[in-house]
GROMACS .gro file of C-alpha atoms in nm:
model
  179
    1UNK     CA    1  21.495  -3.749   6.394
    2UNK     CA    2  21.388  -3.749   6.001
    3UNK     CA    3  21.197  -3.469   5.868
    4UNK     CA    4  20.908  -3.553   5.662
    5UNK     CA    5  20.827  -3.389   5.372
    6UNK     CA    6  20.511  -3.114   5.425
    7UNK     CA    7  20.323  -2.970   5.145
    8UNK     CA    8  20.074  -2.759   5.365
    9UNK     CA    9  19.756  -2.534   5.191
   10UNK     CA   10  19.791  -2.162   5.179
   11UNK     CA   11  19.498  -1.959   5.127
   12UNK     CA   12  19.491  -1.724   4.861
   13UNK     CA   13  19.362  -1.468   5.133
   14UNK     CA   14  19.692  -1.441   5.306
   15UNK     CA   15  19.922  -1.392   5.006
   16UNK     CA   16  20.087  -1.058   4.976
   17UNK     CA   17  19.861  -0.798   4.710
   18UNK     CA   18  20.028  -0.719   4.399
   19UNK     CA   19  19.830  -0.386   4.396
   20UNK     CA   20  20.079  -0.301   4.697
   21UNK     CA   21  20.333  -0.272   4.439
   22UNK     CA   22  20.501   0.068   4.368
   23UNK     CA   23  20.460   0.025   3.968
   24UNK     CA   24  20.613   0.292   3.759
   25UNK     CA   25  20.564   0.377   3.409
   26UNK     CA   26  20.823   0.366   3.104
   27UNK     CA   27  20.913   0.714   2.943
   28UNK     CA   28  20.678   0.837   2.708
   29UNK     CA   29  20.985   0.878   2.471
   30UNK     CA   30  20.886   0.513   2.415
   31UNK     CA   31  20.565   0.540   2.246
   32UNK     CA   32  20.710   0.776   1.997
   33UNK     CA   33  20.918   0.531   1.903
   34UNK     CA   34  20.621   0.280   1.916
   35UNK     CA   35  20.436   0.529   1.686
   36UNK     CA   36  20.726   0.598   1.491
   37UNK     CA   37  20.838   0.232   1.403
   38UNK     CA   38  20.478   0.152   1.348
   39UNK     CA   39  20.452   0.477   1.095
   40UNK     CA   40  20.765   0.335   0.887
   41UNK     CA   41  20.618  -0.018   0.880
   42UNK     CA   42  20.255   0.117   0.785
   43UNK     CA   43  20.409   0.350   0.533
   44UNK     CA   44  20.646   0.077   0.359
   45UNK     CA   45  20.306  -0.075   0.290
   46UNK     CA   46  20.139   0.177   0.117
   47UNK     CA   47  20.446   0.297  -0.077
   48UNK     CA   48  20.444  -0.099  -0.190
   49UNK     CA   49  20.104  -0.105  -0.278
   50UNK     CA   50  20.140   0.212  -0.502
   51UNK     CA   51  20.438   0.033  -0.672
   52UNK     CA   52  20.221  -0.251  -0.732
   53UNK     CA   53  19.963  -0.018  -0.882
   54UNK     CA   54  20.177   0.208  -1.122
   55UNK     CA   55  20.471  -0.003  -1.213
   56UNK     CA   56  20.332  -0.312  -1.294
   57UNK     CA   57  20.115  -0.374  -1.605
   58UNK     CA   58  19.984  -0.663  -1.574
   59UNK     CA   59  19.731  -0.617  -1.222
   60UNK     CA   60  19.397  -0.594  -1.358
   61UNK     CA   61  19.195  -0.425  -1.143
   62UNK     CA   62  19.005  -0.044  -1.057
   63UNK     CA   63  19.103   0.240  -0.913
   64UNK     CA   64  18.869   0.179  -0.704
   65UNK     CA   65  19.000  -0.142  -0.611
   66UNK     CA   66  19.344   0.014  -0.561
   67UNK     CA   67  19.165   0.267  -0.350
   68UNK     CA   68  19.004   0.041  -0.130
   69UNK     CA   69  19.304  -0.175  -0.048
   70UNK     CA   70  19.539   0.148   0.018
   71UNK     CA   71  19.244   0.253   0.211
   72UNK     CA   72  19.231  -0.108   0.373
   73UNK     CA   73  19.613  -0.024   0.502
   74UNK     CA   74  19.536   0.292   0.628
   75UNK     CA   75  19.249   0.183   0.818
   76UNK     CA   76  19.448  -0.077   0.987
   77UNK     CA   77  19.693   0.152   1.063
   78UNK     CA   78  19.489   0.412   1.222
   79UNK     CA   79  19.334   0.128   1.422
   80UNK     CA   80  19.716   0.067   1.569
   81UNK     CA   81  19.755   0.375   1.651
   82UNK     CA   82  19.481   0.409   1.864
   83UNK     CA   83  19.554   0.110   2.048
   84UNK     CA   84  19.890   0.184   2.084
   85UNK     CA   85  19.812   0.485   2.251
   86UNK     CA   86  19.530   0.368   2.456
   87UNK     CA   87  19.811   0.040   2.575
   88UNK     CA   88  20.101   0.282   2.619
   89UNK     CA   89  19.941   0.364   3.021
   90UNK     CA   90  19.962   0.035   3.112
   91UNK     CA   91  20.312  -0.078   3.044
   92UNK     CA   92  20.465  -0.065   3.407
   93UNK     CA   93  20.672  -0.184   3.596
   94UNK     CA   94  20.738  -0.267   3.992
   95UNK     CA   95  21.050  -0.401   4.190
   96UNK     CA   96  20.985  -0.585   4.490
   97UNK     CA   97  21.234  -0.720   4.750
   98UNK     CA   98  21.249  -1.070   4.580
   99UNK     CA   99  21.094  -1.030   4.205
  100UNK     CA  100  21.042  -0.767   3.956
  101UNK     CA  101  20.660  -0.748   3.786
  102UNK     CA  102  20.589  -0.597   3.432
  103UNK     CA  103  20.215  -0.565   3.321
  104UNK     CA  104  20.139  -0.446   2.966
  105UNK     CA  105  19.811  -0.502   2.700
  106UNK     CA  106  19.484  -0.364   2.650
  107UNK     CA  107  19.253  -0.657   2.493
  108UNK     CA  108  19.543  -0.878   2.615
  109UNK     CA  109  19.647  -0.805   2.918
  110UNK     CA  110  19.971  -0.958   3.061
  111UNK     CA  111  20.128  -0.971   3.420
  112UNK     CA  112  20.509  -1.143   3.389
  113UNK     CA  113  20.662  -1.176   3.771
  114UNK     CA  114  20.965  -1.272   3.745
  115UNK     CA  115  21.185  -1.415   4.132
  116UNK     CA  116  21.513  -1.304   4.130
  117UNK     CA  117  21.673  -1.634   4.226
  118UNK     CA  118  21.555  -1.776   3.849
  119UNK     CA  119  21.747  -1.466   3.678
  120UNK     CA  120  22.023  -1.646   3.536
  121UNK     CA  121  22.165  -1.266   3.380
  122UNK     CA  122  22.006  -0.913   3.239
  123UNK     CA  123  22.127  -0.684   2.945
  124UNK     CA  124  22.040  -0.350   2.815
  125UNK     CA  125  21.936  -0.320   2.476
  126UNK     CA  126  21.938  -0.025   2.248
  127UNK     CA  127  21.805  -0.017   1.896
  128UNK     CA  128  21.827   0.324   1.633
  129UNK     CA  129  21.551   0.418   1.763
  130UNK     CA  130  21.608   0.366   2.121
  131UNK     CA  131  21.939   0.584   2.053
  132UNK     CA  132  21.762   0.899   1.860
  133UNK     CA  133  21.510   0.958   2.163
  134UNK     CA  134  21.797   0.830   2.469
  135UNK     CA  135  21.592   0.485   2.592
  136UNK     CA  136  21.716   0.120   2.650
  137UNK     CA  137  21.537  -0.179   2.725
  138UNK     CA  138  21.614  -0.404   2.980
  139UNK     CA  139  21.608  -0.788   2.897
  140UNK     CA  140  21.593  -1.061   3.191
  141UNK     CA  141  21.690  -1.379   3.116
  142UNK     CA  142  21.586  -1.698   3.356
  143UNK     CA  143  21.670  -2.072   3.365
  144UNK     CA  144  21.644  -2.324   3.093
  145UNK     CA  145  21.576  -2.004   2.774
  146UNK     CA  146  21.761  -1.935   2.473
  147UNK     CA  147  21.539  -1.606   2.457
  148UNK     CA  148  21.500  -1.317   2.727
  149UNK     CA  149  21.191  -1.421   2.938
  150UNK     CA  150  21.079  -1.065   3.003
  151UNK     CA  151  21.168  -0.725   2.827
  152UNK     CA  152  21.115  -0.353   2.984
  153UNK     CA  153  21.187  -0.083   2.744
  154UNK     CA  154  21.129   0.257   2.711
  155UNK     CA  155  21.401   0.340   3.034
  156UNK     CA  156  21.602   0.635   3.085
  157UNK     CA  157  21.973   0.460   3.074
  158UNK     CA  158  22.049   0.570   3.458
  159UNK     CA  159  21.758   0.404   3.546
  160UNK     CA  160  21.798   0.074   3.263
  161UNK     CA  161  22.172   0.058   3.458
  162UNK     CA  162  22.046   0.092   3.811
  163UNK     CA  163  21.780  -0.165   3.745
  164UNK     CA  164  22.020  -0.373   3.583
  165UNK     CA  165  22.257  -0.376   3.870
  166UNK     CA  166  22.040  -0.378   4.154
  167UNK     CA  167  21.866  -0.691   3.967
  168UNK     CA  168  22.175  -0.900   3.908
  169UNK     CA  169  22.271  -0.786   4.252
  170UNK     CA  170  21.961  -0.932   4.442
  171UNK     CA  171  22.022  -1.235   4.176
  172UNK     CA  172  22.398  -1.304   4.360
  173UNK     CA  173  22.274  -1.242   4.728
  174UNK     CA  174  21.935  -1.515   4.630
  175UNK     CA  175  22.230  -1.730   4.546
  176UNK     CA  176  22.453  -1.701   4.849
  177UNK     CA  177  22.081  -1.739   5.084
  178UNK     CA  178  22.011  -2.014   4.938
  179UNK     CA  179  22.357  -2.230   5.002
   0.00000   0.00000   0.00000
């Protein structure tokens, strides 16, 4: 008897709901370093900008044209701050019995799902930053990437470890189910 190959319709009404999903959210250590990063960055600027203005001759221009473009910066950076805080809420992230889902953004919003049987392996990640206020990141990497394919920071390192193993766990069992 051959088997023939099938390739039958499913109806999106009888796939499983994501909202099911128990998501959880990162540590709120993480937007301090969000804020904190962001404040160095934004801060470099300025201090550069007032370099430009009193140690170099040559710039023709105002005050008030200095003003406006140290002004410009600050602007900009209160306007990341506030959406860093309003986007912090929605970075979560949920385990299910055969993927893991992240969802993060607030004018672009993002849902990665990632299948455990693509995870190819998983690391934990820990910048300066990361070490000062006791978070890691977790990076999963999948099939056919010289990059990680989905990134979770802002975790507590029991939890970064537990996640870690219990990932590259379901990733060896996927493997052994599906010889």
């Amino acid at each position: 008897m051959t088997e023939h190959f099938q390739n039958l319709s499913v109806s999106p009404a009888d796939l499983p709901q994501v909202k099911s999903a128990e998501f959880h959210q990162i540590e709120r250590g993480y937007l301090r370093i969000t804020l904190l990063s962001n404040a160095i960055f934004f801060l470099i600027l300025i201090i550069g900008a007032f370099c430009i203005i009193f140690f170099n001759n040559d710039i023709e221009g105002t005050l008030m044209e200095y003003g406006i473009s140290i002004g410009a910066i600050a602007f900009l950076w209160l306007l990341n701050l506030i959406v860093t805080v309003k986007a912090f809420p929605k970075k979560r992230y949920a385990l299910r019995e055969r993927d893991i889902i992240y969802t993060k953004g607030l004018l672009w919003w993002e849902r990665t799902s990632i299948p455990f049987n693509r995870i190819q392996h998983a690391e934990l990640k820990q910048g300066p930053l990361d070490r000062l206020f006791k978070l890691h990141s977790l990076k999963i990497f999948t099939a056919g990437g010289q990059s990680s394919d989905l990134v979770i920071p802002g975790l507590p390192e029991d939890t970064a470890t537990r996640l870690k193993e219990y990932i590259l766990g379901k990733t060896a069992l996927d493997g052994i189910d599906s010889e």
